[in-house]
Coordinates of C-alpha atoms in Angstrom, one line a residue:
M1 CA 27.6 -31.7 -10.7
A2 CA 28.8 -32.6 -14.0
N3 CA 28.8 -28.6 -16.0
Y4 CA 26.8 -29.1 -19.1
Q5 CA 27.5 -25.9 -21.7
A6 CA 25.7 -27.5 -25.2
P7 CA 22.0 -28.7 -25.1
G8 CA 21.2 -32.3 -26.3
V9 CA 21.2 -35.6 -24.3
Y10 CA 23.4 -37.0 -22.0
V11 CA 24.1 -40.2 -20.1
Q12 CA 25.7 -41.0 -16.8
E13 CA 27.0 -44.0 -14.8
V14 CA 25.6 -44.8 -11.7
P15 CA 26.5 -47.3 -9.1
S16 CA 23.2 -49.7 -8.4
G17 CA 24.2 -49.5 -4.9
A18 CA 24.1 -53.7 -4.9
R19 CA 27.6 -55.6 -3.6
S20 CA 27.9 -58.8 -5.2
I21 CA 28.7 -61.3 -3.0
G22 CA 30.4 -64.3 -4.8
Q23 CA 30.5 -67.7 -3.7
V24 CA 34.4 -68.9 -1.9
S25 CA 36.8 -71.9 -3.0
T26 CA 35.5 -75.2 -1.3
S27 CA 38.0 -77.4 -3.0
I28 CA 41.9 -76.6 -1.6
A29 CA 43.7 -79.0 -0.2
G30 CA 46.3 -78.9 2.6
F31 CA 48.4 -81.7 3.1
V32 CA 51.1 -82.8 5.8
G33 CA 53.4 -85.8 5.8
V34 CA 56.4 -87.0 5.0
A35 CA 57.8 -86.4 1.5
P36 CA 59.5 -89.1 -0.6
D37 CA 62.7 -87.0 -0.2
P38 CA 62.1 -86.0 3.2
L39 CA 64.5 -83.2 3.3
A40 CA 63.0 -81.6 0.7
H41 CA 61.8 -78.2 1.5
L42 CA 61.3 -79.1 5.2
D43 CA 58.5 -77.4 7.3
E44 CA 57.5 -75.3 4.1
A45 CA 53.7 -74.7 2.9
R46 CA 54.0 -75.4 -0.8
V47 CA 51.3 -75.2 -3.2
L48 CA 50.6 -76.9 -6.2
D49 CA 48.0 -77.6 -9.0
N50 CA 49.2 -81.3 -10.7
W51 CA 51.2 -84.2 -9.5
T52 CA 54.1 -83.4 -11.7
Q53 CA 55.0 -79.9 -9.7
F54 CA 54.9 -82.7 -6.5
V55 CA 57.3 -84.7 -8.5
D56 CA 59.9 -82.1 -9.1
Q57 CA 59.9 -80.3 -5.9
Y58 CA 59.4 -83.9 -3.6
V59 CA 60.7 -87.0 -5.1
G60 CA 64.2 -85.7 -5.7
K61 CA 66.1 -89.8 -5.8
A62 CA 63.9 -91.5 -4.0
T63 CA 62.5 -94.7 -5.4
Q64 CA 59.6 -95.3 -3.3
G65 CA 56.6 -93.0 -2.3
T66 CA 55.0 -92.2 0.8
P67 CA 51.5 -91.9 2.4
L68 CA 51.8 -88.1 1.6
S69 CA 52.9 -88.2 -2.1
N70 CA 50.1 -91.5 -2.5
A71 CA 47.4 -89.1 -1.2
V72 CA 48.5 -86.6 -3.1
F73 CA 48.3 -88.3 -6.6
G74 CA 45.1 -89.3 -5.3
F75 CA 44.3 -86.2 -5.0
F76 CA 44.9 -84.7 -8.3
A77 CA 43.9 -88.3 -9.9
N78 CA 40.3 -87.7 -8.3
G79 CA 39.5 -84.1 -9.8
G80 CA 41.5 -81.9 -7.5
G81 CA 42.8 -79.2 -8.9
R82 CA 45.1 -77.2 -6.3
C83 CA 46.9 -78.1 -2.9
Y84 CA 49.2 -77.0 -0.5
V85 CA 51.7 -79.5 0.6
V86 CA 54.0 -79.7 4.3
N87 CA 56.9 -81.8 4.5
V88 CA 57.5 -82.5 8.1
G89 CA 60.4 -85.0 7.3
T90 CA 61.2 -88.5 8.6
G91 CA 59.7 -87.9 13.2
G92 CA 58.0 -84.8 12.5
S93 CA 55.3 -82.4 13.9
L94 CA 52.3 -81.9 12.9
T95 CA 51.9 -78.7 14.3
G96 CA 55.7 -78.3 15.5
T97 CA 56.6 -75.2 18.3
A98 CA 56.0 -71.8 18.7
R99 CA 59.6 -70.9 17.8
K100 CA 59.1 -73.9 14.7
P101 CA 55.8 -73.7 13.0
T102 CA 55.6 -76.8 10.9
G103 CA 52.7 -78.6 9.3
L104 CA 49.2 -77.6 10.6
T105 CA 50.3 -74.2 12.3
L106 CA 51.5 -73.4 8.7
F107 CA 48.2 -73.6 7.1
E108 CA 46.8 -71.0 10.0
A109 CA 47.5 -68.1 7.5
I110 CA 45.7 -69.9 4.2
D111 CA 42.7 -69.0 4.1
D112 CA 41.6 -71.0 1.0
I113 CA 42.0 -74.3 2.6
S114 CA 38.9 -75.7 3.2
M115 CA 40.2 -79.2 3.7
V116 CA 42.9 -80.7 5.4
A117 CA 44.4 -84.4 5.9
A118 CA 47.5 -86.1 7.4
P119 CA 47.6 -89.2 5.6
G120 CA 49.4 -92.6 7.5
Y121 CA 49.0 -90.6 11.1
A122 CA 46.0 -92.4 12.8
D123 CA 46.7 -92.5 16.2
A124 CA 44.6 -90.4 19.1
D125 CA 47.1 -87.6 19.3
A126 CA 47.6 -86.7 15.1
Y127 CA 43.1 -87.0 15.7
A128 CA 43.0 -84.8 18.4
A129 CA 46.2 -81.9 16.2
L130 CA 43.6 -82.1 13.3
Q131 CA 40.0 -82.0 14.9
A132 CA 41.8 -79.0 17.2
H133 CA 42.9 -76.7 14.2
V134 CA 39.7 -77.3 12.6
E135 CA 37.8 -76.4 15.3
H136 CA 39.6 -73.4 16.6
P137 CA 37.0 -70.6 17.9
L138 CA 38.8 -67.6 15.3
R139 CA 39.0 -70.6 12.2
Q140 CA 36.3 -73.0 11.7
D141 CA 36.4 -72.7 7.8
R142 CA 37.4 -75.9 6.8
M143 CA 37.4 -79.8 7.4
A144 CA 39.3 -82.6 8.6
I145 CA 39.9 -86.1 6.5
L146 CA 40.5 -88.9 9.4
D147 CA 42.4 -92.2 8.6
T148 CA 42.4 -95.0 10.7
V149 CA 44.5 -97.6 11.0
E150 CA 45.3 -99.9 8.3
K151 CA 44.7 -103.6 10.1
V152 CA 41.9 -103.5 12.3
D153 CA 40.5 -106.7 13.3
D154 CA 37.5 -106.0 15.3
V155 CA 35.2 -102.7 13.4
G156 CA 33.9 -101.9 16.5
A157 CA 37.0 -100.8 17.7
L158 CA 36.7 -98.0 15.5
T159 CA 34.0 -96.8 17.2
R160 CA 35.8 -95.7 20.5
A161 CA 37.6 -92.9 20.5
A162 CA 41.4 -93.8 20.8
T163 CA 42.9 -92.4 23.9
S164 CA 47.0 -91.0 23.7
G165 CA 48.7 -94.1 23.7
V166 CA 47.1 -96.5 20.8
P167 CA 49.4 -96.7 18.1
D168 CA 49.6 -96.1 14.8
A169 CA 49.4 -98.1 11.7
P170 CA 52.1 -100.6 11.6
G171 CA 55.6 -100.3 10.9
P172 CA 57.0 -100.6 7.1
E173 CA 57.0 -104.3 6.5
K174 CA 59.7 -105.9 3.8
P175 CA 58.3 -106.1 0.9
D176 CA 57.8 -110.1 -0.3
A177 CA 56.0 -111.6 -3.6
A178 CA 52.7 -112.3 -1.4
K179 CA 51.7 -108.8 -0.8
P180 CA 52.2 -105.4 -2.1
D181 CA 55.2 -103.4 -0.8
K182 CA 54.2 -100.6 1.6
P183 CA 55.5 -96.9 1.6
E184 CA 57.6 -95.7 4.4
K185 CA 54.6 -94.6 6.9
P186 CA 55.1 -92.7 10.5
E187 CA 56.5 -93.1 13.6
P188 CA 53.7 -95.1 15.4
A189 CA 53.0 -93.9 18.7
T190 CA 54.2 -95.8 21.6
G191 CA 52.5 -97.9 25.1
A192 CA 50.0 -100.1 22.5
T193 CA 47.1 -101.0 24.5
G194 CA 45.4 -103.5 21.8
E195 CA 42.7 -102.6 19.4
D196 CA 40.2 -102.1 22.3
A197 CA 39.8 -97.9 21.2
I198 CA 41.2 -97.1 18.2
G199 CA 37.9 -94.5 16.4
A200 CA 38.7 -91.1 16.3
P201 CA 36.7 -88.5 19.0
Q202 CA 33.6 -86.7 18.4
S203 CA 33.7 -83.5 16.7
P204 CA 30.5 -81.5 18.1
G205 CA 30.6 -79.3 15.4
G206 CA 30.9 -81.9 12.8
Y207 CA 34.5 -80.5 11.2
T208 CA 35.7 -84.0 10.8
A209 CA 35.2 -87.1 8.4
L210 CA 36.9 -90.4 9.4
Y211 CA 36.8 -93.1 6.3
F212 CA 37.5 -96.7 6.6
P213 CA 39.2 -99.2 5.1
W214 CA 42.7 -98.7 3.2
I215 CA 43.5 -98.8 -0.3
V216 CA 44.9 -101.4 -3.1
M217 CA 46.7 -98.8 -5.4
T218 CA 49.3 -98.4 -7.9
D219 CA 52.5 -96.5 -6.1
P220 CA 54.2 -93.6 -8.9
V221 CA 56.8 -93.1 -7.9
S222 CA 57.7 -97.0 -7.6
G223 CA 55.2 -98.4 -10.1
K224 CA 54.2 -101.2 -7.1
K225 CA 51.3 -102.4 -5.5
V226 CA 51.0 -100.7 -1.9
T227 CA 48.2 -100.0 0.8
Q228 CA 47.1 -96.5 1.6
P229 CA 45.5 -94.2 4.0
P230 CA 42.3 -93.1 1.9
S231 CA 42.3 -88.9 2.7
G232 CA 43.7 -87.7 -0.2
H233 CA 41.8 -89.6 -2.9
L234 CA 38.5 -88.5 -0.3
A235 CA 39.4 -84.5 -1.1
G236 CA 40.4 -85.4 -4.4
I237 CA 36.6 -86.6 -4.8
W238 CA 35.3 -84.1 -2.1
A239 CA 36.8 -81.7 -5.0
R240 CA 35.3 -83.1 -7.8
V241 CA 31.8 -83.1 -6.5
D242 CA 32.2 -79.5 -5.7
G243 CA 32.9 -79.1 -9.3
S244 CA 30.3 -81.1 -11.1
R245 CA 27.6 -81.3 -8.5
G246 CA 27.9 -78.5 -6.2
V247 CA 29.2 -78.1 -1.9
H248 CA 25.5 -78.5 -1.6
K249 CA 26.0 -82.4 -2.8
A250 CA 27.1 -85.3 -0.2
P251 CA 30.4 -86.5 -1.3
A252 CA 28.8 -90.3 -1.8
N253 CA 28.4 -93.4 -3.7
E254 CA 31.5 -91.8 -6.2
P255 CA 33.9 -94.0 -7.7
I256 CA 37.7 -94.1 -6.0
Q257 CA 39.8 -93.6 -9.5
G258 CA 43.1 -95.1 -8.7
A259 CA 41.6 -97.9 -6.1
L260 CA 42.6 -101.5 -7.5
D261 CA 41.0 -102.7 -4.7
L262 CA 40.3 -102.7 -0.6
V263 CA 42.6 -104.2 2.1
R264 CA 39.2 -105.4 4.2
R265 CA 36.2 -105.5 2.0
V266 CA 33.3 -104.1 4.8
S267 CA 29.9 -106.1 4.5
R268 CA 26.3 -104.8 5.3
G269 CA 26.7 -105.9 9.1
E270 CA 29.8 -104.5 10.0
Q271 CA 28.6 -100.7 7.9
E272 CA 25.4 -101.1 10.2
V273 CA 28.1 -100.9 12.9
L274 CA 30.3 -98.3 12.0
N275 CA 27.8 -96.0 10.1
P276 CA 26.0 -95.0 13.2
A277 CA 29.1 -94.1 14.7
G278 CA 30.3 -91.9 11.7
V279 CA 32.7 -94.0 10.4
N280 CA 32.6 -93.5 6.7
C281 CA 33.0 -96.8 4.5
I282 CA 34.4 -97.7 1.3
R283 CA 32.9 -100.8 -0.8
Y284 CA 32.6 -102.8 -3.7
F285 CA 30.0 -103.8 -5.6
P286 CA 29.8 -106.2 -8.2
G287 CA 29.6 -104.3 -11.5
E288 CA 30.1 -100.8 -10.1
G289 CA 33.9 -100.9 -8.5
I290 CA 35.0 -99.8 -5.4
R291 CA 32.7 -97.0 -3.9
V292 CA 32.2 -94.0 -1.6
W293 CA 29.4 -95.3 0.7
G294 CA 28.8 -93.3 3.8
A295 CA 28.8 -88.9 3.9
R296 CA 28.8 -88.4 7.9
T297 CA 30.9 -86.2 9.8
K298 CA 32.3 -87.2 13.3
A299 CA 29.3 -84.8 14.5
P300 CA 26.5 -86.7 16.9
E301 CA 24.2 -88.2 14.8
A302 CA 21.7 -86.2 16.4
S303 CA 23.2 -83.2 15.2
E304 CA 22.2 -80.8 12.5
Y305 CA 25.5 -81.0 11.3
R306 CA 26.3 -85.2 11.2
Y307 CA 26.1 -85.0 6.9
I308 CA 29.8 -83.7 5.3
N309 CA 27.9 -81.8 2.8
V310 CA 25.9 -79.6 5.6
R311 CA 28.7 -78.8 7.2
R312 CA 30.5 -78.2 4.1
L313 CA 27.6 -76.0 2.8
T314 CA 27.9 -73.7 5.7
N315 CA 31.7 -72.9 6.1
M316 CA 31.0 -72.0 2.3
I317 CA 28.4 -69.4 3.2
K318 CA 30.3 -68.3 6.4
E319 CA 33.4 -68.0 4.5
S320 CA 31.3 -66.1 1.2
V321 CA 29.3 -63.9 2.9
A322 CA 32.7 -62.8 5.5
D323 CA 34.2 -61.9 2.8
G324 CA 31.5 -60.3 0.4
T325 CA 30.5 -57.9 3.8
R326 CA 34.1 -56.6 4.9
W327 CA 33.0 -53.6 3.3
V328 CA 30.4 -52.6 6.1
V329 CA 33.4 -52.0 8.4
F330 CA 33.2 -48.9 9.5
E331 CA 30.2 -47.6 7.9
P332 CA 27.5 -45.6 9.6
N333 CA 25.2 -48.0 11.7
D334 CA 22.0 -47.1 10.7
H335 CA 19.4 -47.9 9.1
T336 CA 20.7 -48.0 5.6
L337 CA 23.7 -50.3 6.2
W338 CA 20.9 -52.7 7.7
K339 CA 18.6 -52.8 4.9
S340 CA 22.0 -53.2 2.4
I341 CA 23.7 -55.6 4.4
R342 CA 19.9 -57.6 3.9
R343 CA 19.8 -57.0 0.3
D344 CA 23.4 -58.3 -0.2
I345 CA 23.2 -61.1 1.7
G346 CA 19.7 -62.1 0.4
A347 CA 20.6 -61.8 -3.6
F348 CA 23.8 -64.6 -2.3
L349 CA 22.0 -66.9 -0.4
T350 CA 19.1 -66.7 -3.0
N351 CA 21.2 -68.1 -5.7
V352 CA 22.4 -70.4 -3.5
W353 CA 19.2 -71.8 -3.5
R354 CA 18.9 -71.5 -7.2
D355 CA 22.2 -73.7 -7.2
G356 CA 19.8 -76.5 -5.4
A357 CA 21.6 -76.6 -2.2
L358 CA 18.7 -74.9 0.3
L359 CA 15.2 -76.8 0.7
G360 CA 11.9 -75.1 -0.3
T361 CA 9.6 -74.1 -3.4
T362 CA 10.8 -70.3 -2.5
P363 CA 13.7 -68.2 -0.8
Q364 CA 11.2 -67.4 1.9
Q365 CA 11.5 -70.9 2.8
A366 CA 14.5 -71.5 1.9
F367 CA 16.2 -68.6 3.9
F368 CA 15.9 -65.6 5.8
V369 CA 18.5 -62.9 7.1
K370 CA 17.5 -60.4 10.0
C371 CA 19.8 -57.1 10.6
D372 CA 17.2 -54.6 12.3
E373 CA 16.6 -52.5 15.1
E374 CA 15.7 -55.7 16.8
T375 CA 19.0 -57.0 16.6
N376 CA 21.1 -54.5 16.7
P377 CA 18.9 -52.7 19.9
P378 CA 21.3 -48.9 21.2
E379 CA 23.5 -51.2 23.7
V380 CA 24.6 -53.1 20.3
R381 CA 25.0 -50.4 18.3
D382 CA 27.2 -48.3 21.1
A383 CA 29.4 -51.5 21.2
G384 CA 30.3 -51.0 17.1
Q385 CA 28.4 -53.7 16.6
V386 CA 26.0 -54.6 13.9
V387 CA 24.3 -58.0 13.8
T388 CA 22.8 -59.9 10.9
L389 CA 20.9 -62.9 12.0
I390 CA 21.0 -65.8 9.3
G391 CA 18.5 -68.7 9.0
I392 CA 18.9 -71.2 6.1
A393 CA 17.5 -74.8 5.2
P394 CA 20.5 -76.9 4.0
V395 CA 19.4 -79.8 1.8
K396 CA 20.6 -83.1 3.0
P397 CA 21.2 -86.8 1.8
A398 CA 19.2 -89.5 0.5
E399 CA 20.8 -92.0 3.2
F400 CA 18.1 -94.1 3.3
V401 CA 16.3 -94.9 0.0
I402 CA 12.8 -97.1 1.2
F403 CA 11.0 -98.7 -1.2
K404 CA 7.8 -99.7 0.2
L405 CA 5.7 -103.3 -1.8
M406 CA 2.7 -104.2 -1.5
Q407 CA 0.5 -107.1 -3.5
S408 CA -3.0 -106.1 -5.0
A409 CA -4.9 -109.0 -7.0
E410 CA -7.7 -106.9 -8.0
A411 CA -4.9 -104.4 -10.0
T412 CA -2.9 -107.5 -10.8
S413 CA -6.5 -108.6 -12.8
E414 CA -7.8 -105.5 -13.9
T415 CA -4.1 -105.3 -15.7
E416 CA -4.0 -108.6 -17.2
S417 CA -7.6 -107.6 -18.5
A418 CA -6.2 -104.3 -20.1
G419 CA -3.8 -106.0 -21.8
A420 CA -5.8 -109.2 -23.1

C-alpha cells in the first residue's frame, strides 16, 4: 500500500480488469507464381505495400508481365494495401519440399495473411495444394481465391471437379494483331482428357472461392492488352470492401478496376448453372460495366458457410478472440476466469454486432458466450483446459431479391379520384 504522510486527497489509477479484443486484419493477401524476372528473390516470401515495390524487386529487365505481376497490379488497383509474394520461378512448385520449401509453404508461418491465390494455376494439383493450405486443422484462418482455365466451351464442366491430369490454362501463344498478347503462364499438366471436368472441388468448410471468367486488362509491364485470371483483382476487391463496409459485407456487385473486357460474356442462363455449384461469375451490365456477380464459397449449397462473407467473418472472429484472450493461458481456472472470458468476448462481439455484422435487434439475439461449470466440468479442468462456447448469427447477403407485383383496379381508381 502507498504510504501517505500529509493530510489531503490522493487519486490512484486502478486497472478496470477488462481487456479489449481488437479485430484482426482481413485484407492482407498472399500471391504465388512466376515473376516477370523468374530468378528474382526466388523461393522467398516478401511483403509489398504498393505496385512500385513489386516493379523494383520482381520486374528487372523484363518486357512482358506474367499472371503473378498482373494479379499484384490488380490487387493494388482495386484497393489492396499489403500483400506477400513468393516467386517460384519457371516450372516451380506451389509447395516445394521439406528440404526446399517454397510457395504456399512459406505462407504457413505468416499469421496476418487472410487470403491466398496462385494466379495462372488452375489444374487439379493446384486446387488441391491451395485447398490443403487453407483447410489445415492448425490454420483455417484464410481463404483461397481460385481461378478457372481461360477457355471454357461448356460452362457445365466448371461444376465438376477436375482430376489429376486435366490441363491448366493453355500455354503461351504468339501475339498477333487480332488478339491480345498473352503473358507467360505456368507449365500445363500432362495427360489432357478434355473438358469433362475442370472445376474446383468442394470445400466442406467453405475455405475456397472460384471465379469465372478471365478478364482483359492492360499489362502494366508491356503496356499491351492481355487476358488475365481475376484472382488478384478479386483479392483487391475483398480488401476494398473490408475497408469501406466491413468483412461482413459480401464482396459482390462491385466494379473491377482495370478490367477492360471479359474473355467470355456469361449469360443469366449460364449463371443459373454455375451459381448453385459455387462458381462466382463476373458479368458485364450495360451502363454499369464489369461487376462481380457472385459471393459463394465452394461449400455445399446447404452449408452454413456457403457465402464468402460468412466464412471470412467467422475467420476474423476466431482469430481476434484467439489473439485477444492469450492472457488466459496459465491463469487459475475458476469462476473468476470464466467471468472475465465472458466479459471480454461479449464486449468484442457487441462491437461486431454494432457494426452490422450480426443479425438481431439486441446483442442477446446476435450472439451468446458460455463459459461456466457446464462447459468446464472437473475432468476438463483436470486436463488443463478451459472451454468457451460461442454462438453467432452472421448477416447473410440478399442474393435473390424478389418483388411481387399485383394489379388492383380498386386502388387504381382511388388514386385517379384523389388526383382529379
